[in-house]
Short mmCIF file of C-alpha atoms and ligand atoms in Angstrom, two decimals:
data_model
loop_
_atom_site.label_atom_id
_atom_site.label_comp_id
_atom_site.label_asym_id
_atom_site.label_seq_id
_atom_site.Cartn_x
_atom_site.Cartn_y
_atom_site.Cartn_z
CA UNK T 1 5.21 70.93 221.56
CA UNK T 2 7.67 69.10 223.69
CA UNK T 3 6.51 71.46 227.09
CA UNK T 4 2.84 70.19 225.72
CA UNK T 5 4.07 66.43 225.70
CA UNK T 6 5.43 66.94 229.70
CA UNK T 7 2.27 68.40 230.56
CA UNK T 8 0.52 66.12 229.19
CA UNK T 9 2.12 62.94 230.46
CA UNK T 10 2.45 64.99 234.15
CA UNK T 11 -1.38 65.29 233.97
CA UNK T 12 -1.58 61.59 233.16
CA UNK T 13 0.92 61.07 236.18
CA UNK T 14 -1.05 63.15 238.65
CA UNK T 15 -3.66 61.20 237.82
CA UNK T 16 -2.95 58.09 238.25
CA UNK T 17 -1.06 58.67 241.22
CA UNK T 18 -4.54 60.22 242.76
CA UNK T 19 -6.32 57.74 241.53
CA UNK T 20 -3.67 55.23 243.36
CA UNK T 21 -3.91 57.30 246.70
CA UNK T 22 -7.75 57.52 247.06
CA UNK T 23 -8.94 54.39 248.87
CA UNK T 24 -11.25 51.95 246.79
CA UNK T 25 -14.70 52.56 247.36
CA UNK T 26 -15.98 50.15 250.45
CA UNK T 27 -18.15 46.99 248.81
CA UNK T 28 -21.62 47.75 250.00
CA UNK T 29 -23.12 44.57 252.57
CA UNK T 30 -25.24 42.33 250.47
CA UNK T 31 -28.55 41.23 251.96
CA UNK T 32 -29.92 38.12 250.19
CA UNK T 33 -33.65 38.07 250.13
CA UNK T 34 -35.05 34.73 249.02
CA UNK T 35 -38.69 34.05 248.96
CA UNK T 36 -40.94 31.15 246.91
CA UNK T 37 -43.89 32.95 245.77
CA UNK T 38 -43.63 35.21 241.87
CA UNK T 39 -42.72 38.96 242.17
CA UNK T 40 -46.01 40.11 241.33
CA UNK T 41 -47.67 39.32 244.51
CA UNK T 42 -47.57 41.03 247.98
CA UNK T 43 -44.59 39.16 249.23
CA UNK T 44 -42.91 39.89 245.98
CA UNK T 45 -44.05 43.55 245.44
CA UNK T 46 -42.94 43.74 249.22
CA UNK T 47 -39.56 42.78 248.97
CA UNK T 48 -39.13 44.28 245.58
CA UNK T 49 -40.02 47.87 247.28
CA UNK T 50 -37.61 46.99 250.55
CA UNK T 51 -34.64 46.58 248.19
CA UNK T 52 -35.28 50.05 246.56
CA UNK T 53 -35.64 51.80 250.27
CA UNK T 54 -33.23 50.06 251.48
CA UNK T 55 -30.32 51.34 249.03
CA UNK T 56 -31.57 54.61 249.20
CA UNK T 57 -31.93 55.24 252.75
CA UNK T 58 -28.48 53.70 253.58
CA UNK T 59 -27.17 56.09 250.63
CA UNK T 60 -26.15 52.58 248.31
CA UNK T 61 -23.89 50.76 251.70
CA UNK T 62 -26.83 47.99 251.24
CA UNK T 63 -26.91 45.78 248.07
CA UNK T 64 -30.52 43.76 248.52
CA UNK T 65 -30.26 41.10 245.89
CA UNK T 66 -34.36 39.72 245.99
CA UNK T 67 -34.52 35.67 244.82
CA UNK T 68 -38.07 34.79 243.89
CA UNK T 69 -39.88 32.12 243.22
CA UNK T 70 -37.86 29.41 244.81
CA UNK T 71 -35.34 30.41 242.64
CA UNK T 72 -32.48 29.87 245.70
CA UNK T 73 -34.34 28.09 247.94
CA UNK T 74 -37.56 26.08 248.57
CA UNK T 75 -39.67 26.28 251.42
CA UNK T 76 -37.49 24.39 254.48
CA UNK T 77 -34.33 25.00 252.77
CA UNK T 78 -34.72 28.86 253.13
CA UNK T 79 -34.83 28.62 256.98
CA UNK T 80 -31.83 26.68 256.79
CA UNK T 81 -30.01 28.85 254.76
CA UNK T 82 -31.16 31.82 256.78
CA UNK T 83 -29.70 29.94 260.07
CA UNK T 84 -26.43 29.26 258.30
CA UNK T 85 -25.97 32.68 256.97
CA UNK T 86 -26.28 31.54 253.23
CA UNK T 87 -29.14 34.34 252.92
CA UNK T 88 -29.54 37.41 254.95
CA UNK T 89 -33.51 37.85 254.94
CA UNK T 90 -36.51 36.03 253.84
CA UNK T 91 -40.22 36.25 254.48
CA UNK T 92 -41.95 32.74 255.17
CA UNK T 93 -45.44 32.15 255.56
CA UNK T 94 -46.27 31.93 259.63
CA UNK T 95 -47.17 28.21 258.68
CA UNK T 96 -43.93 27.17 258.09
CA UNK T 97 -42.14 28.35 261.34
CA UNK T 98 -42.56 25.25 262.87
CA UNK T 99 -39.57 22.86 261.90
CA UNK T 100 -37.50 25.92 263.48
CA UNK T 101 -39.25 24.81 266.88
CA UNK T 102 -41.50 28.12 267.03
CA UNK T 103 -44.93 26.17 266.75
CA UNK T 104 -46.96 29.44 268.10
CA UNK T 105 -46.86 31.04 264.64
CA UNK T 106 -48.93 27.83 263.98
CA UNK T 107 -51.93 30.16 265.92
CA UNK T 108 -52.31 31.92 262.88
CA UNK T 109 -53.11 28.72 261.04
CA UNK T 110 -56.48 28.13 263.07
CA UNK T 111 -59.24 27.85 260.77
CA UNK T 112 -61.32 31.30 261.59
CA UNK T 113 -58.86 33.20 263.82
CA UNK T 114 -59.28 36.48 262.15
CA UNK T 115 -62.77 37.79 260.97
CA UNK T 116 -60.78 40.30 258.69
CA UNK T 117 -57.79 42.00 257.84
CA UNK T 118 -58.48 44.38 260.85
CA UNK T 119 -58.70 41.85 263.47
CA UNK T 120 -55.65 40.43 261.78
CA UNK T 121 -54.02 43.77 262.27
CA UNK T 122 -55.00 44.07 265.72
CA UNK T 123 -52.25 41.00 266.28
CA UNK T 124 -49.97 41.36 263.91
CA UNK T 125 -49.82 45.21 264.26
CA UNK T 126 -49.77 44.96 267.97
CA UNK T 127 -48.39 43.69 271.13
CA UNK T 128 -48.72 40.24 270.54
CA UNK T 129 -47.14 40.46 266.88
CA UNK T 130 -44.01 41.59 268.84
CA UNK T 131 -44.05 39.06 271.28
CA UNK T 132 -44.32 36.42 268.75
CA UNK T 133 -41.73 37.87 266.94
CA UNK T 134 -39.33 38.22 269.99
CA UNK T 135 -39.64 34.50 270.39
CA UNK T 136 -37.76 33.73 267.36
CA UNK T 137 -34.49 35.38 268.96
CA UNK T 138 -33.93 32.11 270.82
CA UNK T 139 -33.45 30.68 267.61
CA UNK T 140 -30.81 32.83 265.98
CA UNK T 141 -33.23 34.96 264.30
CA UNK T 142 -34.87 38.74 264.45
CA UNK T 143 -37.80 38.95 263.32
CA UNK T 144 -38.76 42.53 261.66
CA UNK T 145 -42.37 42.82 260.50
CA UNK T 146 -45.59 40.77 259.66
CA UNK T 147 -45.94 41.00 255.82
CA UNK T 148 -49.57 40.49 254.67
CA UNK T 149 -51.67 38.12 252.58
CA UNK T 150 -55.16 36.85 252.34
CA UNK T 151 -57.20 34.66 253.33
CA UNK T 152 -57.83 30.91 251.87
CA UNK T 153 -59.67 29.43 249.00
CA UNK T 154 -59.93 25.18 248.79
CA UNK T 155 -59.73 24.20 245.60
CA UNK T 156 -59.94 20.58 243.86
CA UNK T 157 -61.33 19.25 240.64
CA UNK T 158 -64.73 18.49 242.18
CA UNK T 159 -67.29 21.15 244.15
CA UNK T 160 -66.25 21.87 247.55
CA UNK T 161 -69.08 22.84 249.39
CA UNK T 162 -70.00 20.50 252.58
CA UNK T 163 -67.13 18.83 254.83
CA UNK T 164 -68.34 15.45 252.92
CA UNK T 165 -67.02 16.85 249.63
CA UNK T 166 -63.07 16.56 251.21
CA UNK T 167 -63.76 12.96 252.59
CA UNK T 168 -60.49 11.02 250.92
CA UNK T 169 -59.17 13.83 248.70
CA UNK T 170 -55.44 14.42 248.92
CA UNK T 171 -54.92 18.36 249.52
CA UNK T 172 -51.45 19.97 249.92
CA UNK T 173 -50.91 21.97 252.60
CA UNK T 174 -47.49 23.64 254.33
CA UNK T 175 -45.68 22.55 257.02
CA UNK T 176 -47.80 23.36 259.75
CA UNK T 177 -49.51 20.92 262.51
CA UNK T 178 -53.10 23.18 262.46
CA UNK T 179 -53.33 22.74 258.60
CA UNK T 180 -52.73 19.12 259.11
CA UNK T 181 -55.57 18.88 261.75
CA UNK T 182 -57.65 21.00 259.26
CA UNK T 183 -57.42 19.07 256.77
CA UNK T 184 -57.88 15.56 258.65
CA UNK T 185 -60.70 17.11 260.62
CA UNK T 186 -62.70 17.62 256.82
CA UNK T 187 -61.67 13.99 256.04
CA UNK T 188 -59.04 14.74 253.44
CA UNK T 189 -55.42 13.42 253.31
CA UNK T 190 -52.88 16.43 254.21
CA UNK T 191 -49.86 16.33 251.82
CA UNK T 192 -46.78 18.02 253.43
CA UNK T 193 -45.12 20.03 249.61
CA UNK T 194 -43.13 22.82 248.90
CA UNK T 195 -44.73 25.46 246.93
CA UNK T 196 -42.86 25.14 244.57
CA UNK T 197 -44.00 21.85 243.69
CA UNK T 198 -47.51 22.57 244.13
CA UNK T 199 -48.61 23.55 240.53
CA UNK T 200 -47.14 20.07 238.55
CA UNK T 201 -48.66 17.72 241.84
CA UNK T 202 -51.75 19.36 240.67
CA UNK T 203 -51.42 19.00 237.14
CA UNK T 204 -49.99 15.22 238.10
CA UNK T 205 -53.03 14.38 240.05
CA UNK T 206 -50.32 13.88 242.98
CA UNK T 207 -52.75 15.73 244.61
CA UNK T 208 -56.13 16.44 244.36
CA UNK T 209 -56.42 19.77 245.97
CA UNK T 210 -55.09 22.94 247.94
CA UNK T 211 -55.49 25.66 249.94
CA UNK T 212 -54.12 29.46 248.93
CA UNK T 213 -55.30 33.02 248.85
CA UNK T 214 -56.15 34.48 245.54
CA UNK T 215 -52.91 35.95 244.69
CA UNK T 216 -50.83 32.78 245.06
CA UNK T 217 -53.08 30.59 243.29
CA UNK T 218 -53.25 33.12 240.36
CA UNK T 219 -49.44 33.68 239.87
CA UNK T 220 -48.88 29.77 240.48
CA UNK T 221 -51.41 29.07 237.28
CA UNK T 222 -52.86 26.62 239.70
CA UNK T 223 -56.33 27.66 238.69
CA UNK T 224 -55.53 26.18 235.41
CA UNK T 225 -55.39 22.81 236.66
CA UNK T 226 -58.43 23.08 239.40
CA UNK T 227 -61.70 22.87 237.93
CA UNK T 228 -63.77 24.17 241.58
CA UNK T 229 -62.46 26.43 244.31
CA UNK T 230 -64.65 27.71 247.27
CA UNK T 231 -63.87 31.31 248.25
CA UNK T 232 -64.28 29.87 251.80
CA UNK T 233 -62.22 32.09 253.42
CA UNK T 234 -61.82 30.07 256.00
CA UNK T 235 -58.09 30.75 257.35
CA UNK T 236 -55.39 33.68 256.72
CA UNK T 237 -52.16 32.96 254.96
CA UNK T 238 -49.49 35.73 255.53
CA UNK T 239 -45.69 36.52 256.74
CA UNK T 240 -43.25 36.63 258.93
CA UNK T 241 -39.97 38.88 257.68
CA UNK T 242 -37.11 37.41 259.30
CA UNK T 243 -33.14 38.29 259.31
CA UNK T 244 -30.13 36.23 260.58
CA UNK T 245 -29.75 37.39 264.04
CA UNK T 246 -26.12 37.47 264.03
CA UNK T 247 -25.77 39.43 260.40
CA UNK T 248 -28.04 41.94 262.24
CA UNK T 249 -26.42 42.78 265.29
CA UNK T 250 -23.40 43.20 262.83
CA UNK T 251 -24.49 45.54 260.89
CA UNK T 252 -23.17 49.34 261.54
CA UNK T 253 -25.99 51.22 263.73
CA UNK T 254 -26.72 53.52 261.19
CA UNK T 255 -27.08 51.12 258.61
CA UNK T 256 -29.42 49.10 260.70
CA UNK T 257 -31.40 52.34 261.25
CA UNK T 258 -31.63 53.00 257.87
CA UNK T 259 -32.73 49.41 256.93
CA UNK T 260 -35.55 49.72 259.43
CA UNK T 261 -36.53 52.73 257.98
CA UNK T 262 -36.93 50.96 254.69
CA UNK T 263 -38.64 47.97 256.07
CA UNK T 264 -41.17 50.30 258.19
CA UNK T 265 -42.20 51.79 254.81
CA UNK T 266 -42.04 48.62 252.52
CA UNK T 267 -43.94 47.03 255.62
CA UNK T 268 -46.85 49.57 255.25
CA UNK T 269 -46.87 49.33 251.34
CA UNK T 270 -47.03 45.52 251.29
CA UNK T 271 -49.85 46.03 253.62
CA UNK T 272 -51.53 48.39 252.04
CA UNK T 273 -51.36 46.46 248.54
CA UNK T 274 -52.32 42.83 249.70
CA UNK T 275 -56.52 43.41 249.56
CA UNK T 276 -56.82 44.26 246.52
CA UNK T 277 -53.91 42.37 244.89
CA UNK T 278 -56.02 39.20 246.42
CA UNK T 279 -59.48 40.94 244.90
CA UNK T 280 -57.56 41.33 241.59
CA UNK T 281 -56.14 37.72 241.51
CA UNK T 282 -59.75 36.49 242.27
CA UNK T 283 -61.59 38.72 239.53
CA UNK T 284 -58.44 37.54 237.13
CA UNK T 285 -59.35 33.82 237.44
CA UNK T 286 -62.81 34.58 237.38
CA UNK T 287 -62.49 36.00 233.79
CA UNK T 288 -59.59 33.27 232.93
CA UNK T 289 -62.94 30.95 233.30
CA UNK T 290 -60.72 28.13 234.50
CA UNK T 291 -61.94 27.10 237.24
CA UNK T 292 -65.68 27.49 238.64
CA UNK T 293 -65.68 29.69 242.21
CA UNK T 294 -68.40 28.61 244.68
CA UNK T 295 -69.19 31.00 247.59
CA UNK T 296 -71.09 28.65 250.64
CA UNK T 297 -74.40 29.95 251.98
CA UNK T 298 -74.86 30.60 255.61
CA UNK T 299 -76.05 27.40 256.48
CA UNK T 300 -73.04 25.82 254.22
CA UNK T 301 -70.41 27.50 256.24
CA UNK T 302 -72.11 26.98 259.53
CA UNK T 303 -71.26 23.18 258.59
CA UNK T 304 -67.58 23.92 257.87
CA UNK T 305 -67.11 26.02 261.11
CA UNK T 306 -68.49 22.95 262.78
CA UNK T 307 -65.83 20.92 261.70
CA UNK T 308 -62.88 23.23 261.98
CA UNK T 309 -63.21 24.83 265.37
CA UNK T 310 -62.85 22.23 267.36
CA UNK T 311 -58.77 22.43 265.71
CA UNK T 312 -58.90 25.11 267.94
CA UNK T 313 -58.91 23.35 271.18
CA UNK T 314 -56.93 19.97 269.33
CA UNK T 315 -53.82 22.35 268.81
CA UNK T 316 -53.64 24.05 271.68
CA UNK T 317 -51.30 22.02 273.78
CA UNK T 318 -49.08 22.73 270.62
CA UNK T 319 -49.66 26.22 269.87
CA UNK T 320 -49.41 26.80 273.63
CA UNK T 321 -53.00 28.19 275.43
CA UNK T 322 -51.49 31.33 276.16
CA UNK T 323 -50.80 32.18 272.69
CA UNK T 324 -54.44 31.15 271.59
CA UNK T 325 -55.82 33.60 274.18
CA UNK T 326 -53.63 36.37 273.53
CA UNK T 327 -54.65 36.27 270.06
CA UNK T 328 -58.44 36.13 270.88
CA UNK T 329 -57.84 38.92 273.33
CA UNK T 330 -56.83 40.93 271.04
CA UNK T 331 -59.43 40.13 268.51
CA UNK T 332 -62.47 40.94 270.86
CA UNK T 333 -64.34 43.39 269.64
C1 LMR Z 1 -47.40 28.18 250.41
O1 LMR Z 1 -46.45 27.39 250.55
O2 LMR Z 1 -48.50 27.86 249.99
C2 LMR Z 1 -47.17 29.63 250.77
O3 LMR Z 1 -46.56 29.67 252.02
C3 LMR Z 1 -46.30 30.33 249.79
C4 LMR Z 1 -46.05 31.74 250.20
O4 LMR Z 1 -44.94 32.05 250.58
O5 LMR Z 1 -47.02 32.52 250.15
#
């Protein structure tokens, strides 16, 4: 009994003692990842797939902790935050890289860059994708991948059909110099908002109307509170994913390997998803019944192009020439 008792308590002893000697477990390296937009849309299925490759492939040293929504940040505080080192990654919409003083992302703004997703891909999957991203390194930042969208529906609470239907509305748009130049060049008021803000302006009448792809208007409810949209298609909407520069070069190199790894792979799935999660969004509100969805006829749209091209040649001493032609290089077919 009392030999049992010493074993015992030398069993609890050796124990402890081991459990004293083996060095605590190293806390893994947190990556914030804030974003604006609702988990279930590209951006948000994106991220939500980097932070599950990312703790695998760097065997649980990365903790990605994924804000939605706006939930940390709105749309001008997140590039802040990023700059500061109060969040490790986000994804911002290539409208909204101006403020940071990188106005070429603005090319991707021009009304009727891309024809498609493939001519989009022929940039963004390209050489010119990684020189725009490589001009961001000036700034503090590294930018990773381009992160897919869609392209742009106008909506309001009247028809939108001819350039005279936007004469004096207020429409929201982001941050970006081309949007503002679209907008004014259809004879609407531009209204600078974060999207976070977007959905009660509408409600509000703060605004009268706005520009999104499918998905964002869909997970925003904004279709409940616009009675017409035009599936104008008419400019792309997409991502930049962006990490403090600094953090980065930090990082242990086969950590950073393995976080590329992930965001190669969550890269090709967010790409791969954003199509149809914008066809889905679309057919959604289309059966919600919310809000009536006008497509233009050829001669309709011939009057739109009209009016938005010459933004092309209006932005370019801002966008920078070169940048305008590389992009319409590439697009050639
Ligand atoms: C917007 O502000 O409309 C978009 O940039 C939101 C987003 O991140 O897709």
């Amino acid at each position: 009994m009392l030999t049992r008792r010493i074993l015992g308590a030398l069993v609890g002893a050796t124990a402890l003692s081991l459990a004293l000697s083996v060095p605590a477990l190293a806390e893994p390296i947190v990556i914030k990842f804030s974003h604006v937009v609702a988990p279930d849309t590209p951006k948000g299925k994106g991220a939500t797939k980097f932070e599950e490759l990312a703790e695998k492939y760097t065997n649980g040293a990365v903790d990605v902790e994924v804000y939605p929504n706006s939930q940390l940040y709105k749309d001008k505080e997140e590039l802040e935050a990023l700059q500061l080192g109060a969040v490790q990654m986000l994804a911002p919409s290539l409208a909204k890289f101006g403020p940071l003083g990188v106005q070429d992302f603005e090319v991707f703004d021009l009304p009727y860059i891309f024809k498609d997703y493939d001519a989009l891909h022929t940039v963004t999957q390209g050489d010119v994708g990684k020189m725009l991203l490589s001009k961001l390194e000036a700034k503090g930042i590294t930018g990773l991948a381009f992160w897919d969208n869609g392209f742009k529906i106008m909506s309001a609470n009247s028809p939108l059909m001819t350039p005279d239907d936007f004469l004096g509305l207020k429409m929201r748009i982001q941050s970006s110099k081309v949007l503002e130049a679209e907008m004014n060049a259809l004879g609407a008021v531009p209204q600078v908002m974060a999207f976070s803000e977007v959905y009660q302006a509408l409600q509000t009448g703060v605004v009268d109307g706005t520009e999104n792809p499918p998905s964002n208007m869909f997970t925003q409810k904004m279709n409940e509170v616009q009675k017409h949209a035009t599936i104008s298609n008419h400019g792309y909407l997409g991502y930049a994913v962006i990490v403090n520069k600094q953090f980065w070069d930090g990082l242990p190199a086969d950590v950073r390997t393995g976080l590329e790894k992930a965001m190669a792979e969550s890269t090709d799935y967010a790409n791969g998803i954003a199509k149809e999660e914008n066809e889905a969004a679309l057919q959604a509100m289309k059966d919600a019944g919310k809000t009536e969805f006008h497509e233009l006829t050829a001669e309709e749209r011939a009057a739109w192009e009209e009016v938005l091209t010459p933004v092309h040649d209006e932005m370019a001493g801002r966008i920078g020439a070169e940048t305008i032609a590389a992009v319409k290089a590439a697009t050639a077919e």
